[in-house]
Coordinates of C-alpha atoms and ligand atoms in Angstrom, one line a residue:
M1 CA 0.0 0.0 0.0
L2 CA 1.3 3.4 -0.9
I3 CA 1.6 5.9 1.9
K4 CA 2.2 9.5 0.8
K5 CA 3.2 12.2 3.4
D6 CA 4.6 14.8 1.0
P7 CA 2.4 18.0 1.4
T8 CA 2.5 18.7 -2.4
F9 CA 1.1 15.2 -3.1
I10 CA -1.5 15.5 -0.4
Q11 CA -2.6 18.9 -1.7
A12 CA -4.7 17.3 -4.5
Y13 CA -6.8 15.5 -2.0
L14 CA -7.7 18.6 -0.1
E15 CA -10.4 19.8 -2.5
D16 CA -13.3 18.6 -4.6
S17 CA -15.8 20.5 -6.9
S18 CA -17.3 22.5 -4.1
S19 CA -15.8 25.8 -3.0
L20 CA -14.8 24.5 0.5
K21 CA -11.3 25.4 1.5
G22 CA -9.0 24.7 4.4
G23 CA -8.7 20.9 4.1
C24 CA -5.7 19.2 5.7
A25 CA -4.4 15.8 6.3
D26 CA -1.3 14.0 7.6
E27 CA -1.1 11.3 5.0
V28 CA -2.8 9.7 2.0
A29 CA -3.0 5.9 2.0
I30 CA -3.6 4.2 -1.4
P31 CA -4.6 0.6 -0.8
E32 CA -4.6 -1.9 -3.7
N33 CA -6.9 -4.6 -2.3
L34 CA -9.5 -5.4 0.3
E35 CA -6.9 -6.8 2.8
E36 CA -5.0 -3.5 2.7
V37 CA -8.2 -1.4 3.3
S38 CA -9.1 -3.7 6.2
S39 CA -5.7 -3.5 8.0
F40 CA -5.5 0.2 7.4
L41 CA -8.8 0.8 9.0
K42 CA -8.2 -1.6 11.9
N43 CA -5.1 0.3 12.8
A44 CA -6.7 3.8 12.4
N45 CA -9.7 2.7 14.5
S46 CA -7.5 1.3 17.3
K47 CA -5.8 4.7 17.5
K48 CA -9.0 6.6 16.9
I49 CA -7.5 8.5 14.0
P50 CA -10.1 10.1 11.6
V51 CA -10.2 8.7 8.0
T52 CA -11.7 10.5 5.1
I53 CA -12.5 8.3 2.1
S54 CA -11.6 9.8 -1.2
G55 CA -13.1 9.0 -4.6
A56 CA -12.4 11.1 -7.6
G57 CA -13.1 14.4 -5.9
T58 CA -15.8 15.5 -8.3
G59 CA -18.3 15.8 -5.4
Q60 CA -20.1 19.1 -4.9
A61 CA -20.5 19.1 -1.1
G62 CA -17.0 19.0 0.2
A63 CA -17.6 15.5 1.4
R64 CA -14.1 14.0 0.5
I65 CA -12.2 17.0 1.9
P66 CA -10.5 16.0 5.1
Y67 CA -10.1 18.3 8.1
G68 CA -7.3 16.4 9.8
G69 CA -6.4 12.7 10.1
L70 CA -5.7 10.4 7.2
V71 CA -7.1 10.1 3.6
L72 CA -7.9 6.7 2.2
S73 CA -7.9 7.0 -1.6
T74 CA -9.8 4.3 -3.5
E75 CA -8.0 5.1 -6.8
K76 CA -6.1 1.8 -7.0
L77 CA -9.3 -0.3 -6.3
N78 CA -9.9 0.0 -9.9
A79 CA -10.4 -3.4 -11.5
I80 CA -13.4 -4.1 -13.8
K81 CA -13.5 -7.8 -12.7
E82 CA -16.3 -9.2 -14.8
I83 CA -19.2 -8.1 -16.8
K84 CA -21.8 -10.9 -17.2
G85 CA -24.8 -11.0 -19.5
L86 CA -24.5 -10.8 -23.3
D87 CA -28.0 -11.7 -24.5
K88 CA -29.8 -10.1 -21.6
D89 CA -29.4 -7.5 -18.8
G90 CA -26.2 -8.3 -16.8
I91 CA -24.1 -7.6 -13.8
A92 CA -20.8 -5.7 -13.6
S93 CA -18.4 -6.6 -10.8
V94 CA -16.2 -3.7 -10.2
G95 CA -13.7 -2.1 -7.8
A96 CA -14.8 1.2 -6.1
G97 CA -12.1 3.2 -8.0
V98 CA -13.3 2.4 -11.5
L99 CA -14.1 5.5 -13.4
I100 CA -17.7 5.7 -14.5
K101 CA -16.5 6.5 -18.0
D102 CA -14.5 3.3 -18.1
L103 CA -17.4 1.3 -16.9
K104 CA -19.7 2.7 -19.5
E105 CA -17.2 2.1 -22.3
T106 CA -16.6 -1.5 -21.3
C107 CA -20.3 -2.2 -21.0
E108 CA -20.9 -0.6 -24.4
K109 CA -18.4 -2.9 -26.1
K110 CA -20.5 -5.8 -24.8
G111 CA -23.8 -4.3 -26.1
L112 CA -24.8 -3.4 -22.5
F113 CA -25.1 0.0 -20.8
Y114 CA -24.8 1.3 -17.2
T115 CA -27.7 3.8 -16.8
Y116 CA -26.0 6.3 -14.5
D117 CA -25.2 9.2 -16.9
P118 CA -23.8 12.2 -15.1
T119 CA -22.4 15.3 -16.5
E120 CA -19.1 14.4 -14.9
Q121 CA -17.9 11.1 -16.2
T122 CA -14.7 11.1 -14.2
A123 CA -16.4 10.2 -10.9
F124 CA -15.6 6.8 -9.4
V125 CA -18.1 4.0 -8.9
G126 CA -17.6 4.1 -5.1
G127 CA -18.2 7.9 -5.0
T128 CA -21.4 7.6 -7.0
I129 CA -22.7 4.8 -4.7
A130 CA -21.7 6.8 -1.5
T131 CA -23.7 9.8 -2.8
N132 CA -26.5 7.9 -4.5
A133 CA -25.7 9.9 -7.6
S134 CA -28.2 10.3 -10.5
G135 CA -28.2 12.8 -13.3
A136 CA -30.3 13.5 -16.4
R137 CA -31.4 9.9 -17.3
S138 CA -32.6 9.2 -13.8
F139 CA -35.9 10.4 -15.0
R140 CA -36.3 7.1 -16.9
Y141 CA -33.9 4.9 -15.0
G142 CA -33.9 6.1 -11.4
P143 CA -30.7 6.9 -9.3
T144 CA -27.6 4.7 -8.6
R145 CA -29.4 3.0 -5.7
K146 CA -31.6 1.1 -8.0
Y147 CA -28.7 -0.7 -9.7
V148 CA -26.7 -1.8 -6.8
R149 CA -26.9 -5.6 -6.4
A150 CA -24.1 -6.3 -3.9
L151 CA -21.4 -4.4 -2.0
T152 CA -18.2 -5.4 -0.3
I153 CA -17.7 -3.0 2.6
V154 CA -15.0 -2.6 5.1
L155 CA -16.4 -1.2 8.4
A156 CA -14.6 1.2 10.6
D157 CA -13.1 -1.6 12.7
G158 CA -11.6 -3.3 9.7
S159 CA -14.2 -6.1 9.4
V160 CA -15.2 -7.1 5.9
F161 CA -18.9 -7.3 5.1
S162 CA -20.2 -8.8 1.9
L163 CA -23.8 -7.7 1.5
K164 CA -26.2 -8.8 -1.2
K165 CA -29.4 -6.9 -2.0
G166 CA -32.3 -8.7 -0.5
S167 CA -30.3 -10.7 2.1
I168 CA -31.0 -8.6 5.2
R169 CA -34.1 -6.5 5.7
A170 CA -35.3 -4.4 8.6
T171 CA -38.3 -5.3 10.7
G172 CA -40.1 -2.0 10.7
R173 CA -37.3 0.4 11.6
T174 CA -35.0 -2.1 13.3
L175 CA -32.1 -3.8 11.5
E176 CA -30.4 -6.8 13.0
F177 CA -27.4 -8.5 11.4
E178 CA -24.0 -10.1 12.2
V179 CA -20.6 -9.2 10.8
N180 CA -17.5 -11.1 11.8
K181 CA -19.3 -12.6 14.8
K182 CA -20.4 -9.3 16.1
N183 CA -24.1 -8.6 16.4
Y184 CA -25.5 -5.3 15.3
R185 CA -29.0 -4.0 16.3
I186 CA -29.7 -0.6 14.6
K187 CA -32.7 1.6 15.2
L188 CA -33.3 3.5 12.0
P189 CA -34.3 7.1 12.0
S190 CA -38.1 7.8 12.3
Y191 CA -38.4 10.5 9.6
T192 CA -40.2 10.2 6.3
M193 CA -37.9 11.0 3.3
P194 CA -39.2 13.3 0.7
R195 CA -40.8 11.5 -2.2
T196 CA -38.6 13.4 -4.8
K197 CA -35.1 12.3 -5.9
N198 CA -33.1 12.4 -2.7
S199 CA -29.5 12.2 -1.4
A200 CA -30.0 13.9 1.9
G201 CA -28.9 11.9 4.9
Y202 CA -29.3 8.2 5.6
Y203 CA -31.9 6.2 3.8
A204 CA -34.6 5.2 6.3
K205 CA -37.9 3.3 5.6
D206 CA -40.0 0.6 7.2
D207 CA -38.7 -2.9 6.3
M208 CA -35.9 -1.5 4.2
D209 CA -33.0 -3.4 2.7
L210 CA -29.7 -3.0 4.7
I211 CA -27.8 -2.4 1.5
D212 CA -29.7 0.9 1.1
L213 CA -28.2 2.2 4.3
F214 CA -24.7 2.0 2.7
I215 CA -25.8 3.7 -0.4
G216 CA -25.8 7.5 0.0
Q217 CA -23.8 7.3 3.3
E218 CA -21.1 9.8 2.1
G219 CA -18.2 7.8 3.5
T220 CA -19.5 7.8 7.1
L221 CA -20.5 4.1 7.6
G222 CA -17.8 2.1 5.8
V223 CA -15.5 1.9 2.8
I224 CA -17.2 0.4 -0.3
V225 CA -14.4 -1.7 -1.9
E226 CA -16.3 -3.6 -4.6
A227 CA -19.8 -3.4 -6.1
E228 CA -22.0 -5.5 -8.3
L229 CA -24.1 -3.3 -10.5
A230 CA -27.0 -4.2 -12.7
V231 CA -26.3 -3.2 -16.4
L232 CA -29.0 -3.2 -19.1
K233 CA -29.1 -4.6 -22.6
K234 CA -28.7 -1.9 -25.2
T235 CA -31.6 -2.3 -27.6
K236 CA -32.3 1.0 -29.3
D237 CA -30.3 3.9 -30.7
P238 CA -30.5 7.3 -29.0
F239 CA -32.0 10.4 -30.4
S240 CA -31.8 13.9 -29.0
F241 CA -32.6 17.5 -29.7
F242 CA -31.9 21.1 -28.4
T243 CA -34.9 23.3 -28.8
F244 CA -34.9 27.0 -28.1
F245 CA -37.5 29.3 -26.6
K246 CA -38.1 33.1 -26.7
D247 CA -38.8 33.1 -23.0
E248 CA -38.2 30.9 -20.0
H249 CA -41.9 30.3 -19.2
S250 CA -42.5 28.8 -22.7
A251 CA -39.7 26.3 -21.9
W252 CA -41.2 25.4 -18.6
V253 CA -44.7 24.7 -20.2
F254 CA -43.0 22.6 -23.0
S255 CA -41.2 20.5 -20.4
E256 CA -44.5 19.8 -18.6
D257 CA -45.9 18.3 -21.9
A258 CA -42.7 16.5 -22.8
R259 CA -42.6 14.9 -19.4
K260 CA -45.9 13.0 -20.1
A261 CA -44.2 11.2 -23.0
R262 CA -41.7 9.7 -20.6
P263 CA -38.5 10.3 -22.6
L264 CA -35.0 9.5 -21.3
S265 CA -34.3 12.9 -20.1
I266 CA -35.4 16.5 -20.3
E267 CA -32.8 19.1 -19.3
Y268 CA -33.4 22.9 -19.0
F269 CA -31.1 25.8 -19.6
D270 CA -31.7 29.5 -18.8
Q271 CA -30.6 32.5 -20.7
D272 CA -27.2 32.8 -19.1
C273 CA -26.5 29.1 -19.8
L274 CA -27.1 29.9 -23.4
T275 CA -24.5 32.7 -23.3
L276 CA -22.0 30.1 -22.3
L277 CA -23.1 27.7 -25.0
R278 CA -22.9 30.5 -27.6
E279 CA -19.2 31.1 -26.7
K280 CA -18.3 27.7 -28.0
Y281 CA -21.2 26.8 -30.4
G282 CA -22.1 30.0 -32.3
N283 CA -25.4 28.8 -33.9
V284 CA -27.6 29.2 -30.9
P285 CA -30.6 31.2 -32.4
D286 CA -30.6 34.9 -31.9
G287 CA -33.1 36.0 -29.3
A288 CA -33.3 32.5 -27.6
K289 CA -33.8 33.0 -23.9
A290 CA -34.0 29.3 -22.8
A291 CA -33.4 25.9 -24.1
I292 CA -34.5 22.3 -23.5
F293 CA -32.2 19.4 -24.2
F294 CA -34.2 16.3 -24.7
E295 CA -33.2 12.6 -25.2
D296 CA -35.1 9.6 -26.2
E297 CA -34.7 6.4 -28.1
I298 CA -35.5 5.8 -31.7
I299 CA -38.7 3.8 -31.7
D300 CA -39.8 1.9 -34.8
S301 CA -38.1 4.2 -37.3
E302 CA -36.4 7.6 -37.5
D303 CA -39.4 9.0 -39.4
A304 CA -41.9 7.7 -36.8
T305 CA -39.8 9.1 -34.0
L306 CA -39.4 12.5 -35.6
D307 CA -43.1 12.6 -36.4
K308 CA -44.0 12.0 -32.8
W309 CA -41.7 14.7 -31.5
E310 CA -42.5 17.2 -34.3
K311 CA -46.2 17.0 -33.2
L312 CA -45.2 18.0 -29.7
L313 CA -42.9 20.8 -30.9
S314 CA -45.4 22.3 -33.3
G315 CA -48.0 22.2 -30.6
H316 CA -45.8 24.7 -28.8
G317 CA -45.2 26.8 -32.0
I318 CA -41.6 25.4 -32.5
S319 CA -40.4 24.4 -35.9
L320 CA -37.9 21.5 -36.4
D321 CA -35.9 24.0 -38.5
D322 CA -35.1 26.0 -35.4
T323 CA -34.1 22.8 -33.5
W324 CA -30.8 21.0 -33.4
V325 CA -31.7 17.4 -34.0
A326 CA -29.3 14.3 -33.6
M327 CA -30.5 11.1 -35.2
N328 CA -27.3 9.2 -35.0
E329 CA -24.9 8.1 -32.3
K330 CA -22.1 10.5 -33.4
T331 CA -24.2 13.7 -33.4
H332 CA -26.0 12.6 -30.2
R333 CA -22.6 12.3 -28.5
E334 CA -21.7 15.8 -29.8
F335 CA -25.0 17.1 -28.3
L336 CA -24.1 15.5 -25.0
D337 CA -20.8 17.3 -25.1
R338 CA -22.7 20.6 -25.6
R339 CA -25.0 19.7 -22.7
H340 CA -22.0 18.9 -20.5
Y341 CA -20.1 21.9 -21.6
I342 CA -22.5 24.3 -19.8
P343 CA -21.9 23.1 -16.2
E344 CA -18.2 22.6 -16.9
R345 CA -17.8 26.1 -18.2
M346 CA -19.8 27.4 -15.3
G347 CA -17.5 25.6 -12.9
E348 CA -14.4 27.2 -14.5
A349 CA -16.1 30.7 -14.4
A350 CA -16.8 30.2 -10.7
K351 CA -13.2 29.1 -10.0
H352 CA -11.9 32.3 -11.8
S353 CA -14.4 34.7 -10.1
G354 CA -12.4 34.7 -6.9
F355 CA -15.5 34.1 -4.8
P356 CA -17.1 30.7 -4.0
K357 CA -20.1 29.8 -6.1
V358 CA -23.3 29.4 -4.2
S359 CA -25.4 26.6 -5.5
T360 CA -28.4 24.4 -4.9
D361 CA -29.4 20.8 -5.6
L362 CA -33.1 21.0 -4.8
A363 CA -35.9 18.8 -6.2
V364 CA -39.6 19.3 -5.4
P365 CA -42.7 17.2 -6.2
N366 CA -43.6 17.6 -9.9
E367 CA -46.8 19.4 -9.2
K368 CA -44.8 22.1 -7.2
L369 CA -42.2 22.7 -9.8
R370 CA -43.9 25.8 -11.4
E371 CA -44.2 27.5 -7.9
M372 CA -40.5 26.8 -7.3
L373 CA -39.5 28.1 -10.7
E374 CA -41.5 31.3 -10.1
F375 CA -39.9 31.6 -6.7
Y376 CA -36.4 31.4 -8.2
E377 CA -37.3 33.8 -10.9
D378 CA -38.7 36.5 -8.6
N379 CA -35.8 36.3 -6.2
L380 CA -32.9 36.0 -8.7
K381 CA -34.1 38.7 -11.1
E382 CA -34.2 41.3 -8.4
S383 CA -30.9 40.2 -6.8
N384 CA -28.6 41.6 -9.5
L385 CA -26.4 38.5 -9.0
R386 CA -24.9 36.6 -11.9
Y387 CA -26.7 33.3 -11.9
F388 CA -27.5 30.2 -13.9
V389 CA -30.5 27.9 -13.5
F390 CA -30.2 24.6 -15.3
G391 CA -30.6 20.8 -15.0
H392 CA -33.0 18.0 -14.6
I393 CA -36.3 19.6 -15.1
A394 CA -38.0 16.2 -15.9
N395 CA -37.4 15.3 -12.2
A396 CA -38.4 18.8 -11.0
H397 CA -34.8 19.1 -10.0
L398 CA -32.9 22.2 -11.1
H399 CA -29.5 23.5 -10.0
V400 CA -29.3 27.3 -9.2
N401 CA -25.6 28.5 -9.4
M402 CA -24.9 32.0 -8.2
L403 CA -21.6 33.5 -8.9
P404 CA -20.9 36.4 -6.4
S405 CA -18.4 39.0 -7.3
G406 CA -17.8 40.5 -3.8
D407 CA -18.5 40.1 -0.2
S408 CA -21.9 41.7 -0.2
D409 CA -23.0 39.6 -3.3
Y410 CA -21.8 36.5 -1.5
N411 CA -23.8 37.2 1.6
K412 CA -26.9 38.0 -0.6
A413 CA -26.4 34.7 -2.5
K414 CA -26.1 32.7 0.8
R415 CA -29.4 34.4 2.0
L416 CA -31.1 33.4 -1.3
Q417 CA -29.8 29.8 -1.1
L418 CA -31.3 29.5 2.4
A419 CA -34.6 30.9 1.1
F420 CA -34.6 28.4 -1.7
V421 CA -33.9 25.5 0.6
K422 CA -36.7 26.5 3.0
K423 CA -39.1 26.9 0.0
S424 CA -38.2 23.5 -1.3
I425 CA -38.9 21.9 2.2
S426 CA -42.2 23.8 2.4
L427 CA -43.2 22.3 -0.9
G428 CA -42.4 18.7 0.2
G429 CA -39.0 18.8 -1.6
T430 CA -35.5 17.8 -0.6
V431 CA -32.4 19.8 0.4
S432 CA -30.1 17.6 -1.8
A433 CA -31.4 15.5 -4.7
E434 CA -28.2 14.0 -6.0
H435 CA -25.0 15.6 -4.6
G436 CA -25.3 14.7 -0.9
I437 CA -25.0 16.8 2.3
G438 CA -21.2 16.6 2.8
K439 CA -19.9 19.4 4.9
A440 CA -21.5 22.2 2.9
K441 CA -25.2 21.4 3.6
R442 CA -25.3 20.1 7.2
E443 CA -27.5 23.0 8.3
F444 CA -30.0 22.3 5.5
L445 CA -30.3 18.7 6.7
K446 CA -31.4 19.9 10.1
L447 CA -34.1 22.0 8.5
L448 CA -35.3 18.9 6.6
Y449 CA -35.3 16.3 9.4
G450 CA -35.0 18.5 12.5
E451 CA -32.4 18.1 15.4
K452 CA -34.2 14.8 16.2
G453 CA -33.7 13.3 12.7
V454 CA -30.0 14.2 12.7
K455 CA -29.5 12.7 16.2
E456 CA -31.2 9.5 15.1
M457 CA -28.8 9.3 12.2
L458 CA -25.9 9.8 14.6
E459 CA -27.1 6.8 16.6
V460 CA -26.9 4.7 13.4
K461 CA -23.4 5.9 12.7
K462 CA -22.3 5.2 16.3
A463 CA -23.5 1.6 16.0
L464 CA -21.3 1.0 13.0
D465 CA -18.4 3.4 13.8
P466 CA -18.3 3.9 17.6
N467 CA -15.1 5.9 17.5
L468 CA -16.6 8.2 14.8
I469 CA -13.5 7.9 12.7
L470 CA -15.0 7.8 9.2
G471 CA -16.0 10.8 7.1
R472 CA -15.7 13.3 10.0
G473 CA -17.7 16.5 9.3
N474 CA -19.9 14.8 6.7
I475 CA -23.7 14.9 7.5
F476 CA -22.8 15.7 11.2
G477 CA -21.1 18.6 12.6
Ligands
FAD1 C1 -19.3 19.2 -13.8 C2 -20.0 18.3 -12.7 C3 -21.2 17.7 -13.1 C4 -21.8 16.8 -12.2 N1 -23.0 16.2 -12.6 C5 -23.6 15.3 -11.7 C6 -24.8 14.7 -12.1 O1 -25.3 14.9 -13.1 N2 -25.4 13.9 -11.1 C7 -24.8 13.6 -9.9 O2 -25.4 12.9 -9.1 N3 -23.7 14.2 -9.5 C8 -23.0 15.1 -10.4 N4 -21.8 15.7 -10.0 C9 -21.3 15.4 -8.7 C10 -20.3 14.3 -8.5 O3 -19.8 13.9 -9.8 C11 -21.0 13.1 -7.8 O4 -21.3 13.5 -6.5 C12 -20.1 11.9 -7.7 O5 -21.0 10.8 -7.2 C13 -18.9 12.0 -6.8 O6 -18.0 10.9 -7.0 P1 -16.5 11.0 -6.7 O7 -15.9 9.7 -7.0 O8 -15.9 12.1 -7.3 O9 -16.6 11.2 -5.1 P2 -15.8 12.2 -4.1 O10 -16.1 13.5 -4.5 O11 -14.4 11.8 -4.0 O12 -16.5 11.7 -2.7 C14 -17.9 12.0 -2.6 C15 -18.3 11.2 -1.2 O13 -18.3 9.9 -1.4 C16 -17.5 9.2 -0.4 N5 -16.8 8.0 -1.0 C17 -16.1 8.1 -2.1 N6 -15.7 6.8 -2.4 C18 -16.2 6.0 -1.5 C19 -16.1 4.6 -1.2 N7 -15.5 3.8 -2.0 N8 -16.7 4.2 0.0 C20 -17.4 5.0 0.8 N9 -17.5 6.3 0.6 C21 -16.9 6.8 -0.5 C22 -16.5 10.3 0.0 O14 -16.0 10.1 1.3 C23 -17.4 11.5 -0.1 O15 -18.2 11.6 1.1 C24 -21.2 16.5 -10.9 C25 -20.0 17.1 -10.6 C26 -19.4 18.0 -11.5 C27 -18.1 18.6 -11.1

């Protein structure tokens, strides 16, 4: 196992894609197998030294940033062991450090696909399970949780736990199981989770599967070393379009109609996102103030597919001539690059602005989306901040990114962020739909589940990690 103590080496592990600063660690350990992870944790636990688990560092909530102690990097746990299933849906057995991009490419060569399709393809499998990541296509396919079939986990004391989906279930809100001859009895939190996409806090439901507790745990309950993931048989070719609107309201109305047709994804971009898109791809129509990127599969024939969507577009006064349409894999991939370019470019703009970006990851029930969008609009327009609203409108889940340019702007953005969070909760929504709580959103979790809910989560953590060494600062203060 590599152990690195050189401060310049460690530096790369002290940040992620959030704006959190001030991380520090004594060393970075890079285990190459399950046994090394186990002996490393056993040792750290016996000395009560904090350990922060590091994936690829693309997280948006500061969750992999250590504030003292040791970092355990999963980057060398990167074997794609086996992908089974050629004529039907299959199972991929992979290490936690496998890049999502590599998993997807390997599946594709076998005529299969892994459904998780985030903007950021350089995340690790382990990171995406630990945050229950989702993304645009979760509208059709659901989040990562749905595809996890088995996990090999190392608990804080170094014991190895192989857990298959369906093998251990709670009775009501009580989980009982044995690992390495030790009995665990865990009382699950009593809260009701929002019925939206959700990555906020521990999963807790009556009679739930134990595996669900380890999905979305943000490195606080154990190290995921290996995973078995369901992969699907690829049957149809993709098709996508970008369509443009003269105002944002027309795009919202269009998305409501498009959602009824259950496509793969519907993504929304506001006017300032289009400014970014124009910088690189000049042919964005003049006067366009919003766009929808839309993905589906070619059903029956290209003509039949086009016909179906042309009807929907023309019903909203949009001509196919003003729409970018991709009917083959190559152009579709180009369109995905365009869609992905927007948040990437926004991230760069935020890094260069000198002030931390202030962002949200809120999802509300579908029927409340319009109210949420109007709330964003009213508050953002009068704020004079630079901002971008974009993302997964099909799931009523949009990201608001505010880019302050000074202290007073920053404070204003923080106030707005809090107002948006409160509004989301009041509408039955979540405080984090896909990025997790990490260190950046702990206060929001308290607003969602109350002090009581957070205390109940802490009891779960204490049962599995009594010395509280794992992922310090994540979820809990
Ligand atoms: C441009 C951009 C676009 C993005 N788009 C999306 C999107 O569409 N959908 C989405 O869901 N997210 C998106 N993200 C966020 C990010 O990619 C995800 O949160 C991703 O799941 C993080 O994976 P990672 O490997 O980088 O994890 P890290 O950032 O390294 O870690 C995240 C958390 O997981 C824990 N962790 C990591 N590995 C393990 C492990 N093996 N065992 C236990 N805990 C572990 C860490 O301790 C930490 O708490 C985006 C980020 C960027 C920068």
